[in-house]
mmCIF file of C-alpha atoms in Angstrom:
data_model
loop_
_atom_site.group_PDB
_atom_site.id
_atom_site.type_symbol
_atom_site.label_atom_id
_atom_site.label_comp_id
_atom_site.label_asym_id
_atom_site.label_seq_id
_atom_site.Cartn_x
_atom_site.Cartn_y
_atom_site.Cartn_z
ATOM 1 C CA UNK A 1 134.080 -89.378 25.116
ATOM 2 C CA UNK A 2 132.848 -90.942 28.498
ATOM 3 C CA UNK A 3 128.938 -91.309 26.934
ATOM 4 C CA UNK A 4 126.952 -93.328 28.644
ATOM 5 C CA UNK A 5 125.261 -94.227 25.415
ATOM 6 C CA UNK A 6 125.496 -94.419 21.669
ATOM 7 C CA UNK A 7 122.622 -93.599 19.712
ATOM 8 C CA UNK A 8 122.913 -95.709 16.236
ATOM 9 C CA UNK A 9 120.811 -96.863 13.193
ATOM 10 C CA UNK A 10 119.843 -100.787 12.495
ATOM 11 C CA UNK A 11 118.861 -101.399 9.261
ATOM 12 C CA UNK A 12 117.702 -105.350 7.766
ATOM 13 C CA UNK A 13 120.279 -106.253 5.296
ATOM 14 C CA UNK A 14 122.880 -108.376 3.689
ATOM 15 C CA UNK A 15 126.245 -108.334 2.212
ATOM 16 C CA UNK A 16 124.700 -107.287 -0.935
ATOM 17 C CA UNK A 17 122.923 -104.074 0.599
ATOM 18 C CA UNK A 18 125.852 -103.389 2.440
ATOM 19 C CA UNK A 19 127.963 -103.333 -0.617
ATOM 20 C CA UNK A 20 125.918 -101.932 -3.103
ATOM 21 C CA UNK A 21 124.817 -98.818 -0.658
ATOM 22 C CA UNK A 22 128.716 -98.063 0.454
ATOM 23 C CA UNK A 23 128.934 -97.900 -4.210
ATOM 24 C CA UNK A 24 125.396 -95.470 -4.428
ATOM 25 C CA UNK A 25 127.130 -93.271 -0.994
ATOM 26 C CA UNK A 26 130.740 -93.228 -2.748
ATOM 27 C CA UNK A 27 129.318 -92.016 -6.194
ATOM 28 C CA UNK A 28 127.333 -89.720 -4.662
ATOM 29 C CA UNK A 29 130.534 -88.377 -2.543
ATOM 30 C CA UNK A 30 133.089 -87.984 -5.744
ATOM 31 C CA UNK A 31 135.966 -88.330 -6.088
ATOM 32 C CA UNK A 32 137.300 -91.780 -5.001
ATOM 33 C CA UNK A 33 139.591 -94.024 -6.910
ATOM 34 C CA UNK A 34 137.481 -95.820 -9.364
ATOM 35 C CA UNK A 35 139.605 -98.916 -9.065
ATOM 36 C CA UNK A 36 137.826 -99.292 -5.599
ATOM 37 C CA UNK A 37 133.922 -99.112 -7.498
ATOM 38 C CA UNK A 38 135.733 -101.698 -10.295
ATOM 39 C CA UNK A 39 136.963 -104.171 -7.552
ATOM 40 C CA UNK A 40 133.066 -103.719 -5.876
ATOM 41 C CA UNK A 41 131.530 -104.098 -9.081
ATOM 42 C CA UNK A 42 133.133 -107.428 -9.629
ATOM 43 C CA UNK A 43 132.633 -108.917 -6.571
ATOM 44 C CA UNK A 44 128.990 -108.524 -6.667
ATOM 45 C CA UNK A 45 128.915 -109.839 -10.111
ATOM 46 C CA UNK A 46 131.261 -113.025 -9.595
ATOM 47 C CA UNK A 47 130.805 -113.620 -5.502
ATOM 48 C CA UNK A 48 126.827 -112.234 -5.117
ATOM 49 C CA UNK A 49 126.432 -113.390 -8.966
ATOM 50 C CA UNK A 50 124.122 -109.947 -9.837
ATOM 51 C CA UNK A 51 124.441 -108.581 -12.953
ATOM 52 C CA UNK A 52 124.680 -105.674 -14.043
ATOM 53 C CA UNK A 53 121.331 -104.645 -14.615
ATOM 54 C CA UNK A 54 120.595 -105.171 -11.149
ATOM 55 C CA UNK A 55 123.567 -103.614 -9.994
ATOM 56 C CA UNK A 56 122.831 -100.653 -11.736
ATOM 57 C CA UNK A 57 119.213 -100.360 -10.049
ATOM 58 C CA UNK A 58 120.193 -100.865 -6.619
ATOM 59 C CA UNK A 59 123.424 -98.469 -6.881
ATOM 60 C CA UNK A 60 120.800 -95.927 -8.960
ATOM 61 C CA UNK A 61 124.172 -95.870 -11.664
ATOM 62 C CA UNK A 62 123.339 -96.359 -15.256
ATOM 63 C CA UNK A 63 123.811 -99.964 -16.879
ATOM 64 C CA UNK A 64 126.484 -98.203 -19.316
ATOM 65 C CA UNK A 65 128.703 -96.984 -16.222
ATOM 66 C CA UNK A 66 128.649 -100.036 -14.560
ATOM 67 C CA UNK A 67 129.096 -102.487 -17.235
ATOM 68 C CA UNK A 68 132.307 -100.063 -17.951
ATOM 69 C CA UNK A 69 133.526 -100.485 -14.939
ATOM 70 C CA UNK A 70 133.580 -105.009 -15.006
ATOM 71 C CA UNK A 71 135.179 -104.118 -18.362
ATOM 72 C CA UNK A 72 137.812 -102.205 -16.636
ATOM 73 C CA UNK A 73 138.188 -104.988 -14.255
ATOM 74 C CA UNK A 74 140.023 -106.662 -17.160
ATOM 75 C CA UNK A 75 142.932 -103.917 -17.734
ATOM 76 C CA UNK A 76 146.023 -104.985 -16.499
ATOM 77 C CA UNK A 77 147.209 -103.425 -13.297
ATOM 78 C CA UNK A 78 149.215 -101.163 -14.498
ATOM 79 C CA UNK A 79 146.651 -99.646 -15.979
ATOM 80 C CA UNK A 80 144.150 -100.221 -14.177
ATOM 81 C CA UNK A 81 146.315 -98.095 -11.854
ATOM 82 C CA UNK A 82 146.299 -94.711 -14.689
ATOM 83 C CA UNK A 83 143.287 -94.903 -13.895
ATOM 84 C CA UNK A 84 143.055 -94.448 -10.581
ATOM 85 C CA UNK A 85 145.549 -91.628 -10.439
ATOM 86 C CA UNK A 86 143.570 -89.747 -12.578
ATOM 87 C CA UNK A 87 145.722 -90.269 -16.083
ATOM 88 C CA UNK A 88 143.480 -91.972 -17.605
ATOM 89 C CA UNK A 89 139.991 -91.804 -18.127
ATOM 90 C CA UNK A 90 137.094 -94.628 -18.152
ATOM 91 C CA UNK A 91 136.546 -94.070 -21.694
ATOM 92 C CA UNK A 92 139.740 -94.561 -22.787
ATOM 93 C CA UNK A 93 140.406 -98.109 -20.747
ATOM 94 C CA UNK A 94 137.216 -98.916 -21.446
ATOM 95 C CA UNK A 95 138.292 -99.440 -25.383
ATOM 96 C CA UNK A 96 141.724 -100.283 -24.307
ATOM 97 C CA UNK A 97 139.605 -103.534 -23.323
ATOM 98 C CA UNK A 98 139.017 -104.049 -26.387
ATOM 99 C CA UNK A 99 142.149 -106.297 -26.543
ATOM 100 C CA UNK A 100 142.253 -109.350 -25.299
ATOM 101 C CA UNK A 101 146.150 -109.587 -24.975
ATOM 102 C CA UNK A 102 147.428 -107.587 -21.711
ATOM 103 C CA UNK A 103 150.610 -106.506 -23.259
ATOM 104 C CA UNK A 104 149.071 -105.152 -26.043
ATOM 105 C CA UNK A 105 146.623 -103.725 -23.731
ATOM 106 C CA UNK A 106 150.057 -102.113 -22.468
ATOM 107 C CA UNK A 107 151.649 -101.542 -25.436
ATOM 108 C CA UNK A 108 148.654 -99.166 -27.346
ATOM 109 C CA UNK A 109 148.937 -97.710 -23.482
ATOM 110 C CA UNK A 110 152.002 -96.548 -24.347
ATOM 111 C CA UNK A 111 151.346 -95.279 -27.430
ATOM 112 C CA UNK A 112 148.310 -93.544 -26.558
ATOM 113 C CA UNK A 113 150.085 -91.300 -23.683
ATOM 114 C CA UNK A 114 153.413 -90.912 -25.369
ATOM 115 C CA UNK A 115 151.631 -89.019 -28.844
ATOM 116 C CA UNK A 116 148.525 -87.959 -26.298
ATOM 117 C CA UNK A 117 145.801 -89.524 -28.815
ATOM 118 C CA UNK A 118 142.564 -88.428 -28.277
ATOM 119 C CA UNK A 119 140.084 -91.059 -27.551
ATOM 120 C CA UNK A 120 139.292 -91.147 -30.726
ATOM 121 C CA UNK A 121 142.236 -91.772 -32.432
ATOM 122 C CA UNK A 122 142.700 -94.443 -29.526
ATOM 123 C CA UNK A 123 139.347 -95.886 -31.328
ATOM 124 C CA UNK A 124 141.019 -96.320 -34.480
ATOM 125 C CA UNK A 125 143.787 -97.301 -33.767
ATOM 126 C CA UNK A 126 142.720 -100.126 -32.544
ATOM 127 C CA UNK A 127 140.323 -101.138 -34.850
ATOM 128 C CA UNK A 128 143.122 -100.847 -36.937
ATOM 129 C CA UNK A 129 145.085 -103.414 -35.044
ATOM 130 C CA UNK A 130 142.164 -105.993 -34.571
ATOM 131 C CA UNK A 131 141.493 -105.787 -38.473
ATOM 132 C CA UNK A 132 145.152 -106.377 -38.905
ATOM 133 C CA UNK A 133 144.583 -109.431 -36.227
ATOM 134 C CA UNK A 134 141.576 -111.185 -38.184
ATOM 135 C CA UNK A 135 142.065 -114.472 -39.718
ATOM 136 C CA UNK A 136 143.734 -113.810 -43.326
ATOM 137 C CA UNK A 137 141.750 -115.166 -46.206
ATOM 138 C CA UNK A 138 142.370 -118.563 -46.753
ATOM 139 C CA UNK A 139 145.040 -119.304 -49.224
ATOM 140 C CA UNK A 140 143.608 -120.193 -53.377
ATOM 141 C CA UNK A 141 143.191 -123.629 -54.078
ATOM 142 C CA UNK A 142 147.164 -125.177 -56.165
ATOM 143 C CA UNK A 143 147.122 -124.741 -59.273
ATOM 144 C CA UNK A 144 146.861 -127.834 -61.030
ATOM 145 C CA UNK A 145 149.774 -130.268 -61.115
ATOM 146 C CA UNK A 146 151.326 -129.942 -64.627
ATOM 147 C CA UNK A 147 151.439 -132.309 -66.676
ATOM 148 C CA UNK A 148 154.323 -134.340 -68.095
ATOM 149 C CA UNK A 149 156.235 -133.032 -70.845
ATOM 150 C CA UNK A 150 155.564 -136.408 -73.443
ATOM 151 C CA UNK A 151 156.665 -137.822 -76.764
ATOM 152 C CA UNK A 152 155.361 -140.226 -79.098
ATOM 153 C CA UNK A 153 157.366 -143.908 -79.708
ATOM 154 C CA UNK A 154 158.026 -144.121 -83.405
ATOM 155 C CA UNK A 155 157.530 -147.707 -82.761
ATOM 156 C CA UNK A 156 155.093 -148.346 -80.719
ATOM 157 C CA UNK A 157 153.175 -144.698 -81.660
ATOM 158 C CA UNK A 158 152.270 -144.112 -77.703
ATOM 159 C CA UNK A 159 153.520 -141.110 -75.587
ATOM 160 C CA UNK A 160 155.591 -141.510 -72.748
ATOM 161 C CA UNK A 161 157.295 -138.806 -70.813
ATOM 162 C CA UNK A 162 160.436 -137.929 -72.442
ATOM 163 C CA UNK A 163 162.586 -139.232 -69.471
ATOM 164 C CA UNK A 164 161.439 -143.278 -70.254
ATOM 165 C CA UNK A 165 161.974 -142.470 -74.305
ATOM 166 C CA UNK A 166 165.191 -143.515 -75.825
ATOM 167 C CA UNK A 167 166.625 -144.635 -79.114
#
């Protein structure tokens, strides 16, 4: 634009300040892919060592929301894409994180879509699946071995197994 000078504002800060400020500003503006927020929260937690309380304090978000974003980072890429495109809300996505197996997450996500479950129905179904996956109670101890059939010897009056007696 052939301007001789450009007005700027320079502030002190480090990369953590930049990331938390961007997260705060993006959250205030509204429409942005949740996966970007998930990536930033994951980066702040893993690379810079900030806990959820500190991230929440620096970004102005609630701790629960930040924790939910961190949980969503554990989902498969397919499910994260569904969160991004708006076909899966954050609350059902958090419910899917209760399943640790990625194949199970995707299978139940497909059921959720196919049957158009509510979040409560999804929560109940996942609870049932987790209860079925719990270790079954230990089997009862085996019954004591049956005593072999015995008979008395007519000559010595001892007790012997039937297979060892003969006339």
